[in-house]
Amino acid sequence: MADSTADPQLASVVREALRQRPGDVVGVLQAIQAACGYLPKPALALLAAETGRSLAQLYGVISFYATFSLERRGRVVIRVCQGTACHVRGAARVTEALAQHLHIEPGDTTEDFEFTLETVACLGCCSLAPVVTVAGHTHGRVDGPHAVAALAQVTDFAEDLL
Amino acid sequence: MSGGWRATVGAGSCGLAAGAAATRRALQKSAQGLGIDLQVATTGCIGLCAREVLVELRDPDQTTWLYGEIAAERVPELLQRHVQKGEPWIERLLLRDGIPVHDNDFWDLQTRRILARCGAIDPESLEHYKQHGGYAGLQKALARPPEELVAAVALAGLRGRGGAGYPTANKWRACRETASDLRYVVCNADEGDPGAFMDRNLLEGDPHAVLEGLILAAYAVGAELGLVYVRDEYPLAAKRMQCAIDAARQAGILGEHARGPGQGFDVELRRGAGAFVCGEETALIAAIEGERGIPQRRPPFPTERGLWEKPTSINNVETYANVSWIAAHGAAAFRSQGTAASPGTKIFSLAGDVARGGLVEVGMGTSIAQVLQDIGGGGRGGRKLKAVQIGGPSGGCLPASRFGTPIDFEALPGEGAIMGSGGLVALDDTACMVDVARYFVGFLRDESCGRCSACRVGTLRMYEILTRICSGGGVLSDLDELQRLAQSVGDLSACGLGRSAPNPVLSTLRWFRDEYLAHILEHRCPAGRCRTLTQFVIDPYLCDGCQRCYRQCGYGAIALLGRGVAMQIAGDVCGSCGGCRDVCGFGAVRVV
């Protein structure tokens, strides 16, 4: 992963994001995270230099929003919906089953950087609660065993995203 | 048009979650295998999410057949029966040419005005939108002075659909009347209420209707730039909106002459990054400006000093879709639905323990009972509904005895709830109201921006007390303490999030005090939801020995005694998660 200050690839990610989204700091951060999977520190240092903001200011923004991550995450991000309907229909059981299967707590990443388990505010698929997304692909009406099984199908996903 | 068959798959996020993409692939593959000339298309959410995946077949005679519960593995059977043998699959057929075959009340009792195109058109086609009357209202409005548009919206009595119900025309006037070289219009698509998905569906199913409303608003207030702020959790909505913006640019609907000759208007899409409070308009502005999304004191209102210090009019997604409708059909037609003070229709998202969850549109003033019991079909699996959570974290829970209450801006506050943006989560007897209050307070604790200590600390303290009650350690004085804290948080917070944060606590204390008392005095959770207070047993007389509970138990707590023999729960291993109760088709799992 691009983690050195001199990394030219990382620099081009930051500059391209700034070029495409001038004045949209949150958007630039999103673009960096989309490219790297998280927000590497050298990228933030460069962004701070280019925008005239201090690193502390950027950190303030980053830490405010739930989607940003300052740590490297897994190749596959699993998000368990925490909406009201999912809550009353058993989202906690789904989180529990996934945590047990992967041997990690929500918010953590497996040691091999394969999976990150997250919880997420309502995804708005409430009539199919409980809902889980695996690598961006949404699964509805899941229970613990279903959610665990979904992890094995990660390879088909690209074409399933409309 | 082709002389063959066409299949349209409902592919909103909800459809996709149920497997719409796989169904679409199966349709293509299966048609090829069977030698059927089938064109496969996609549309937005058709509405009856409970029956996803929804597939509409159109035969060569142009008759349409809407089928429900068509998972990929059912596709070959559907095509063989209906297309090859010419025998409609009656058990799965929902609508024939728009006329209900099943779930009649779901379709018949709605007024699908704003949702009319959702699930009917290809959301990625500007042409489709135009064929269904789109952009005609804009054309009409642009030929007249902007004051006429503002007057029409005022006459219609349109009130903001995001929750607060502020008259849209007043907001526009305030923005228009503030002297400035630049003005902005913003579409608030940060639908953060958990349990609400009206705006997601509109953006996914009919994005041009929202865009048209935004252009109309820009014309009304004299804005040069519009921004659509879509929350992070809605990738498909953002994608379809971007697609609509691009198409409108290409067609000249946006761009140099969008608001009339020489009067340019363009729209940019911005993505949220996961913060509930950014649905509050001043926080939303801060987020767009690249700051922490912390609400600011009003006044000055954004209509005076908003985005980048310029007058800004911010409306919600559904409000814009209503503006488009008014521009096309007029104020008088708009008022043919709803009440005098709350005119028009409202879209509700129906979820939770209801039999027929989905997206529902009715005239305002329709009672909760009509929406939940008649349209929604009552409780899931024939269970009785105990309560409804209405209005999200700012709203409240109402008991079944108050289901006669009309849903509009006026009636609900008196009952301790609000209409809010339109999320309705039905709760049956397996939902614990103390747990629901704890859930919402936990949500608000996480989402509080931290600026006002009453909200930051108050939600945390309330959460601690509720957690204590849920785990059996509550004392009677906790109830007074909760009441007092709730009052303080509401009185001492600056923004709407904090001011309404006590509602989930106050409404459950008001209507479900008995459940609080059962937890505190009897150390019992009547619903069997609070784990430390719950033990489940399987009634051997009701158990069929089907082993479904065994297969889903994550604790290995269910003993396997042989097929057809009643199951047993090992109390010492059981995690009291209730998974067995949820899957049991015989009602054999009971709370001790």
PDB file of C-alpha atoms in Angstrom, chain B residues 65-281:
ATOM      1  CA  TRP B  65     -48.223  -8.520 -15.676  1.00  0.00           C
ATOM      2  CA  LEU B  66     -46.510  -7.670 -12.431  1.00  0.00           C
ATOM      3  CA  TYR B  67     -45.097 -10.660 -10.596  1.00  0.00           C
ATOM      4  CA  GLY B  68     -43.787 -10.766  -7.042  1.00  0.00           C
ATOM      5  CA  GLU B  69     -41.194 -12.915  -5.298  1.00  0.00           C
ATOM      6  CA  ILE B  70     -39.344 -13.812  -8.468  1.00  0.00           C
ATOM      7  CA  ALA B  71     -35.945 -14.815  -7.177  1.00  0.00           C
ATOM      8  CA  ALA B  72     -33.491 -15.953  -9.844  1.00  0.00           C
ATOM      9  CA  GLU B  73     -34.323 -19.621  -9.367  1.00  0.00           C
ATOM     10  CA  ARG B  74     -38.001 -18.968 -10.120  1.00  0.00           C
ATOM     11  CA  VAL B  75     -37.283 -17.250 -13.438  1.00  0.00           C
ATOM     12  CA  PRO B  76     -37.275 -20.383 -15.643  1.00  0.00           C
ATOM     13  CA  GLU B  77     -40.635 -21.454 -14.230  1.00  0.00           C
ATOM     14  CA  LEU B  78     -42.077 -17.972 -14.780  1.00  0.00           C
ATOM     15  CA  LEU B  79     -40.979 -17.871 -18.398  1.00  0.00           C
ATOM     16  CA  GLN B  80     -42.059 -21.447 -19.083  1.00  0.00           C
ATOM     17  CA  ARG B  81     -45.501 -20.933 -17.595  1.00  0.00           C
ATOM     18  CA  HIS B  82     -46.359 -17.473 -18.750  1.00  0.00           C
ATOM     19  CA  VAL B  83     -44.472 -17.050 -22.004  1.00  0.00           C
ATOM     20  CA  GLN B  84     -44.205 -20.568 -23.372  1.00  0.00           C
ATOM     21  CA  LYS B  85     -47.456 -22.127 -22.154  1.00  0.00           C
ATOM     22  CA  GLY B  86     -49.384 -18.862 -22.071  1.00  0.00           C
ATOM     23  CA  GLU B  87     -50.643 -19.552 -18.539  1.00  0.00           C
ATOM     24  CA  PRO B  88     -50.136 -16.709 -16.076  1.00  0.00           C
ATOM     25  CA  TRP B  89     -48.635 -17.843 -12.767  1.00  0.00           C
ATOM     26  CA  ILE B  90     -51.616 -16.754 -10.704  1.00  0.00           C
ATOM     27  CA  GLU B  91     -50.086 -17.426  -7.270  1.00  0.00           C
ATOM     28  CA  ARG B  92     -47.311 -14.914  -7.911  1.00  0.00           C
ATOM     29  CA  LEU B  93     -49.270 -12.420 -10.009  1.00  0.00           C
ATOM     30  CA  LEU B  94     -49.798  -9.063  -8.291  1.00  0.00           C
ATOM     31  CA  LEU B  95     -51.151  -6.771 -10.985  1.00  0.00           C
ATOM     32  CA  ARG B  96     -52.579  -7.314 -14.450  1.00  0.00           C
ATOM     33  CA  ASP B  97     -52.537  -4.099 -16.446  1.00  0.00           C
ATOM     34  CA  GLY B  98     -52.395  -2.219 -13.179  1.00  0.00           C
ATOM     35  CA  ILE B  99     -55.405  -4.036 -11.720  1.00  0.00           C
ATOM     36  CA  PRO B 100     -54.660  -5.900  -8.482  1.00  0.00           C
ATOM     37  CA  VAL B 101     -54.806  -9.664  -8.403  1.00  0.00           C
ATOM     38  CA  HIS B 102     -53.152 -10.020  -4.993  1.00  0.00           C
ATOM     39  CA  ASP B 103     -52.491  -7.560  -2.165  1.00  0.00           C
ATOM     40  CA  ASN B 104     -55.424  -5.486  -3.460  1.00  0.00           C
ATOM     41  CA  ASP B 105     -55.538  -3.097  -0.522  1.00  0.00           C
ATOM     42  CA  PHE B 106     -51.907  -2.220  -0.951  1.00  0.00           C
ATOM     43  CA  TRP B 107     -52.562  -0.866  -4.423  1.00  0.00           C
ATOM     44  CA  ASP B 108     -56.180   0.318  -4.167  1.00  0.00           C
ATOM     45  CA  LEU B 109     -55.895   2.453  -1.048  1.00  0.00           C
ATOM     46  CA  GLN B 110     -52.962   4.544  -2.211  1.00  0.00           C
ATOM     47  CA  THR B 111     -52.822   7.744  -4.221  1.00  0.00           C
ATOM     48  CA  ARG B 112     -49.595   7.302  -6.117  1.00  0.00           C
ATOM     49  CA  ARG B 113     -49.123  10.828  -7.382  1.00  0.00           C
ATOM     50  CA  ILE B 114     -45.490  11.661  -6.653  1.00  0.00           C
ATOM     51  CA  LEU B 115     -44.577   7.996  -7.005  1.00  0.00           C
ATOM     52  CA  ALA B 116     -46.495   7.597 -10.279  1.00  0.00           C
ATOM     53  CA  ARG B 117     -43.348   7.251 -12.372  1.00  0.00           C
ATOM     54  CA  CYS B 118     -41.356   5.296  -9.771  1.00  0.00           C
ATOM     55  CA  GLY B 119     -41.185   1.741 -10.963  1.00  0.00           C
ATOM     56  CA  ALA B 120     -42.803   2.655 -14.264  1.00  0.00           C
ATOM     57  CA  ILE B 121     -39.979   4.394 -16.114  1.00  0.00           C
ATOM     58  CA  ASP B 122     -36.323   3.731 -16.707  1.00  0.00           C
ATOM     59  CA  PRO B 123     -34.789   6.164 -14.206  1.00  0.00           C
ATOM     60  CA  GLU B 124     -31.717   6.553 -16.386  1.00  0.00           C
ATOM     61  CA  SER B 125     -33.710   7.746 -19.391  1.00  0.00           C
ATOM     62  CA  LEU B 126     -34.552  11.415 -19.863  1.00  0.00           C
ATOM     63  CA  GLU B 127     -36.733  10.411 -22.808  1.00  0.00           C
ATOM     64  CA  HIS B 128     -38.846   8.148 -20.604  1.00  0.00           C
ATOM     65  CA  TYR B 129     -39.308  10.938 -18.100  1.00  0.00           C
ATOM     66  CA  LYS B 130     -40.468  13.290 -20.847  1.00  0.00           C
ATOM     67  CA  GLN B 131     -42.836  10.698 -22.288  1.00  0.00           C
ATOM     68  CA  HIS B 132     -44.459  10.536 -18.859  1.00  0.00           C
ATOM     69  CA  GLY B 133     -45.051  14.273 -18.695  1.00  0.00           C
ATOM     70  CA  GLY B 134     -41.653  15.292 -17.372  1.00  0.00           C
ATOM     71  CA  TYR B 135     -40.217  18.787 -17.855  1.00  0.00           C
ATOM     72  CA  ALA B 136     -43.575  20.033 -19.218  1.00  0.00           C
ATOM     73  CA  GLY B 137     -44.210  21.931 -15.983  1.00  0.00           C
ATOM     74  CA  LEU B 138     -40.772  23.524 -16.159  1.00  0.00           C
ATOM     75  CA  GLN B 139     -41.374  24.651 -19.704  1.00  0.00           C
ATOM     76  CA  LYS B 140     -44.693  26.198 -18.702  1.00  0.00           C
ATOM     77  CA  ALA B 141     -43.198  27.916 -15.660  1.00  0.00           C
ATOM     78  CA  LEU B 142     -40.237  29.354 -17.552  1.00  0.00           C
ATOM     79  CA  ALA B 143     -42.618  31.069 -19.977  1.00  0.00           C
ATOM     80  CA  ARG B 144     -44.122  33.068 -17.079  1.00  0.00           C
ATOM     81  CA  PRO B 145     -42.514  35.363 -14.503  1.00  0.00           C
ATOM     82  CA  PRO B 146     -41.003  33.564 -11.476  1.00  0.00           C
ATOM     83  CA  GLU B 147     -43.461  35.291  -9.136  1.00  0.00           C
ATOM     84  CA  GLU B 148     -46.236  33.229 -10.674  1.00  0.00           C
ATOM     85  CA  LEU B 149     -44.451  30.016  -9.779  1.00  0.00           C
ATOM     86  CA  VAL B 150     -43.961  31.179  -6.196  1.00  0.00           C
ATOM     87  CA  ALA B 151     -47.631  32.172  -6.065  1.00  0.00           C
ATOM     88  CA  ALA B 152     -48.713  28.767  -7.378  1.00  0.00           C
ATOM     89  CA  VAL B 153     -46.653  26.934  -4.764  1.00  0.00           C
ATOM     90  CA  ALA B 154     -48.061  29.264  -2.076  1.00  0.00           C
ATOM     91  CA  LEU B 155     -51.592  28.646  -3.289  1.00  0.00           C
ATOM     92  CA  ALA B 156     -50.988  24.908  -3.279  1.00  0.00           C
ATOM     93  CA  GLY B 157     -49.955  25.272   0.352  1.00  0.00           C
ATOM     94  CA  LEU B 158     -46.912  23.058  -0.133  1.00  0.00           C
ATOM     95  CA  ARG B 159     -45.069  22.416   3.136  1.00  0.00           C
ATOM     96  CA  GLY B 160     -41.583  20.977   3.388  1.00  0.00           C
ATOM     97  CA  ARG B 161     -41.594  17.177   3.330  1.00  0.00           C
ATOM     98  CA  GLY B 162     -38.342  16.769   5.250  1.00  0.00           C
ATOM     99  CA  GLY B 163     -40.107  16.949   8.595  1.00  0.00           C
ATOM    100  CA  ALA B 164     -40.476  20.528   9.743  1.00  0.00           C
ATOM    101  CA  GLY B 165     -43.357  21.345   7.406  1.00  0.00           C
ATOM    102  CA  TYR B 166     -42.266  24.909   6.719  1.00  0.00           C
ATOM    103  CA  PRO B 167     -44.160  26.515   3.809  1.00  0.00           C
ATOM    104  CA  THR B 168     -41.938  26.174   0.743  1.00  0.00           C
ATOM    105  CA  ALA B 169     -43.118  29.415  -0.858  1.00  0.00           C
ATOM    106  CA  ASN B 170     -42.171  31.423   2.250  1.00  0.00           C
ATOM    107  CA  LYS B 171     -38.671  30.015   2.159  1.00  0.00           C
ATOM    108  CA  TRP B 172     -38.328  30.884  -1.513  1.00  0.00           C
ATOM    109  CA  ARG B 173     -39.603  34.430  -0.962  1.00  0.00           C
ATOM    110  CA  ALA B 174     -37.169  35.005   1.885  1.00  0.00           C
ATOM    111  CA  CYS B 175     -34.283  33.835  -0.277  1.00  0.00           C
ATOM    112  CA  ARG B 176     -35.415  35.839  -3.283  1.00  0.00           C
ATOM    113  CA  GLU B 177     -35.886  39.021  -1.272  1.00  0.00           C
ATOM    114  CA  THR B 178     -32.393  38.999   0.255  1.00  0.00           C
ATOM    115  CA  ALA B 179     -30.250  41.324  -1.838  1.00  0.00           C
ATOM    116  CA  SER B 180     -27.257  39.445  -3.226  1.00  0.00           C
ATOM    117  CA  ASP B 181     -25.198  38.940  -6.357  1.00  0.00           C
ATOM    118  CA  LEU B 182     -25.441  35.158  -6.045  1.00  0.00           C
ATOM    119  CA  ARG B 183     -27.980  32.715  -4.683  1.00  0.00           C
ATOM    120  CA  TYR B 184     -27.985  28.953  -4.300  1.00  0.00           C
ATOM    121  CA  VAL B 185     -30.568  26.231  -4.120  1.00  0.00           C
ATOM    122  CA  VAL B 186     -29.768  22.980  -2.361  1.00  0.00           C
ATOM    123  CA  CYS B 187     -31.520  19.637  -2.445  1.00  0.00           C
ATOM    124  CA  ASN B 188     -31.260  17.966   0.930  1.00  0.00           C
ATOM    125  CA  ALA B 189     -30.933  14.257   0.162  1.00  0.00           C
ATOM    126  CA  ASP B 190     -29.319  13.438   3.492  1.00  0.00           C
ATOM    127  CA  GLU B 191     -32.185  11.189   4.512  1.00  0.00           C
ATOM    128  CA  GLY B 192     -30.730  10.193   7.841  1.00  0.00           C
ATOM    129  CA  ASP B 193     -33.732   8.975   9.827  1.00  0.00           C
ATOM    130  CA  PRO B 194     -33.206   5.272  10.320  1.00  0.00           C
ATOM    131  CA  GLY B 195     -36.243   3.478   8.976  1.00  0.00           C
ATOM    132  CA  ALA B 196     -36.961   6.049   6.254  1.00  0.00           C
ATOM    133  CA  PHE B 197     -36.326   5.494   2.555  1.00  0.00           C
ATOM    134  CA  MET B 198     -38.728   7.761   0.655  1.00  0.00           C
ATOM    135  CA  ASP B 199     -36.049  10.045  -0.710  1.00  0.00           C
ATOM    136  CA  ARG B 200     -33.766   7.202  -1.680  1.00  0.00           C
ATOM    137  CA  ASN B 201     -36.550   5.707  -3.743  1.00  0.00           C
ATOM    138  CA  LEU B 202     -37.415   8.971  -5.443  1.00  0.00           C
ATOM    139  CA  LEU B 203     -33.792   9.559  -6.389  1.00  0.00           C
ATOM    140  CA  GLU B 204     -33.383   5.991  -7.565  1.00  0.00           C
ATOM    141  CA  GLY B 205     -36.729   5.738  -9.320  1.00  0.00           C
ATOM    142  CA  ASP B 206     -37.498   9.211 -10.674  1.00  0.00           C
ATOM    143  CA  PRO B 207     -34.422  11.453 -10.354  1.00  0.00           C
ATOM    144  CA  HIS B 208     -35.487  13.874 -13.061  1.00  0.00           C
ATOM    145  CA  ALA B 209     -38.615  14.800 -11.080  1.00  0.00           C
ATOM    146  CA  VAL B 210     -36.363  15.945  -8.234  1.00  0.00           C
ATOM    147  CA  LEU B 211     -34.016  17.732 -10.612  1.00  0.00           C
ATOM    148  CA  GLU B 212     -36.922  19.479 -12.320  1.00  0.00           C
ATOM    149  CA  GLY B 213     -38.131  20.710  -8.932  1.00  0.00           C
ATOM    150  CA  LEU B 214     -34.657  22.015  -8.155  1.00  0.00           C
ATOM    151  CA  ILE B 215     -34.524  23.912 -11.451  1.00  0.00           C
ATOM    152  CA  LEU B 216     -37.973  25.356 -10.736  1.00  0.00           C
ATOM    153  CA  ALA B 217     -36.798  26.483  -7.299  1.00  0.00           C
ATOM    154  CA  ALA B 218     -33.721  28.068  -8.871  1.00  0.00           C
ATOM    155  CA  TYR B 219     -35.977  29.959 -11.230  1.00  0.00           C
ATOM    156  CA  ALA B 220     -38.236  31.011  -8.357  1.00  0.00           C
ATOM    157  CA  VAL B 221     -35.444  32.371  -6.167  1.00  0.00           C
ATOM    158  CA  GLY B 222     -33.018  33.423  -8.918  1.00  0.00           C
ATOM    159  CA  ALA B 223     -30.210  30.979  -8.198  1.00  0.00           C
ATOM    160  CA  GLU B 224     -27.264  30.271 -10.490  1.00  0.00           C
ATOM    161  CA  LEU B 225     -26.110  27.041  -8.924  1.00  0.00           C
ATOM    162  CA  GLY B 226     -27.837  24.106  -7.306  1.00  0.00           C
ATOM    163  CA  LEU B 227     -26.308  21.385  -5.176  1.00  0.00           C
ATOM    164  CA  VAL B 228     -27.724  17.978  -4.447  1.00  0.00           C
ATOM    165  CA  TYR B 229     -26.357  16.618  -1.175  1.00  0.00           C
ATOM    166  CA  VAL B 230     -26.753  12.837  -1.174  1.00  0.00           C
ATOM    167  CA  ARG B 231     -25.825  10.854   1.895  1.00  0.00           C
ATOM    168  CA  ASP B 232     -22.981   8.417   1.725  1.00  0.00           C
ATOM    169  CA  GLU B 233     -25.139   5.378   2.424  1.00  0.00           C
ATOM    170  CA  TYR B 234     -27.062   5.835  -0.859  1.00  0.00           C
ATOM    171  CA  PRO B 235     -24.624   5.015  -3.672  1.00  0.00           C
ATOM    172  CA  LEU B 236     -27.280   4.032  -6.186  1.00  0.00           C
ATOM    173  CA  ALA B 237     -29.311   7.193  -5.553  1.00  0.00           C
ATOM    174  CA  ALA B 238     -26.191   9.286  -6.139  1.00  0.00           C
ATOM    175  CA  LYS B 239     -25.380   7.410  -9.309  1.00  0.00           C
ATOM    176  CA  ARG B 240     -28.867   7.832 -10.780  1.00  0.00           C
ATOM    177  CA  MET B 241     -28.991  11.511  -9.818  1.00  0.00           C
ATOM    178  CA  GLN B 242     -25.630  12.119 -11.466  1.00  0.00           C
ATOM    179  CA  CYS B 243     -26.907  10.343 -14.534  1.00  0.00           C
ATOM    180  CA  ALA B 244     -29.966  12.653 -14.579  1.00  0.00           C
ATOM    181  CA  ILE B 245     -27.792  15.751 -14.173  1.00  0.00           C
ATOM    182  CA  ASP B 246     -25.544  14.668 -17.059  1.00  0.00           C
ATOM    183  CA  ALA B 247     -28.520  13.949 -19.310  1.00  0.00           C
ATOM    184  CA  ALA B 248     -30.150  17.284 -18.471  1.00  0.00           C
ATOM    185  CA  ARG B 249     -26.901  19.098 -19.254  1.00  0.00           C
ATOM    186  CA  GLN B 250     -26.658  17.370 -22.570  1.00  0.00           C
ATOM    187  CA  ALA B 251     -30.245  18.245 -23.408  1.00  0.00           C
ATOM    188  CA  GLY B 252     -29.705  21.905 -22.526  1.00  0.00           C
ATOM    189  CA  ILE B 253     -32.127  21.722 -19.588  1.00  0.00           C
ATOM    190  CA  LEU B 254     -29.168  22.631 -17.405  1.00  0.00           C
ATOM    191  CA  GLY B 255     -26.460  24.944 -18.607  1.00  0.00           C
ATOM    192  CA  GLU B 256     -26.244  28.371 -20.181  1.00  0.00           C
ATOM    193  CA  HIS B 257     -29.934  29.017 -20.808  1.00  0.00           C
ATOM    194  CA  ALA B 258     -31.534  26.795 -18.181  1.00  0.00           C
ATOM    195  CA  ARG B 259     -33.636  29.508 -16.531  1.00  0.00           C
ATOM    196  CA  GLY B 260     -34.377  31.374 -19.741  1.00  0.00           C
ATOM    197  CA  PRO B 261     -32.294  33.011 -22.476  1.00  0.00           C
ATOM    198  CA  GLY B 262     -28.879  33.934 -21.085  1.00  0.00           C
ATOM    199  CA  GLN B 263     -29.793  32.782 -17.580  1.00  0.00           C
ATOM    200  CA  GLY B 264     -27.600  29.866 -16.768  1.00  0.00           C
ATOM    201  CA  PHE B 265     -28.135  27.285 -14.075  1.00  0.00           C
ATOM    202  CA  ASP B 266     -26.117  24.226 -13.254  1.00  0.00           C
ATOM    203  CA  VAL B 267     -26.282  21.502 -10.639  1.00  0.00           C
ATOM    204  CA  GLU B 268     -23.509  19.714  -8.782  1.00  0.00           C
ATOM    205  CA  LEU B 269     -23.797  16.558  -6.773  1.00  0.00           C
ATOM    206  CA  ARG B 270     -22.104  16.321  -3.390  1.00  0.00           C
ATOM    207  CA  ARG B 271     -21.810  13.184  -1.296  1.00  0.00           C
ATOM    208  CA  GLY B 272     -22.250  13.097   2.440  1.00  0.00           C
ATOM    209  CA  ALA B 273     -19.728  11.205   4.530  1.00  0.00           C
ATOM    210  CA  GLY B 274     -21.889   9.623   7.192  1.00  0.00           C
ATOM    211  CA  ALA B 275     -23.266  12.127   9.695  1.00  0.00           C
ATOM    212  CA  PHE B 276     -26.929  12.231  10.662  1.00  0.00           C
ATOM    213  CA  VAL B 277     -26.761  15.830  11.852  1.00  0.00           C
ATOM    214  CA  CYS B 278     -25.925  16.988   8.316  1.00  0.00           C
ATOM    215  CA  GLY B 279     -29.617  16.708   7.498  1.00  0.00           C
ATOM    216  CA  GLU B 280     -29.978  19.900   9.561  1.00  0.00           C
ATOM    217  CA  GLU B 281     -29.624  22.700   7.055  1.00  0.00           C
TER     218      GLU B 281
END
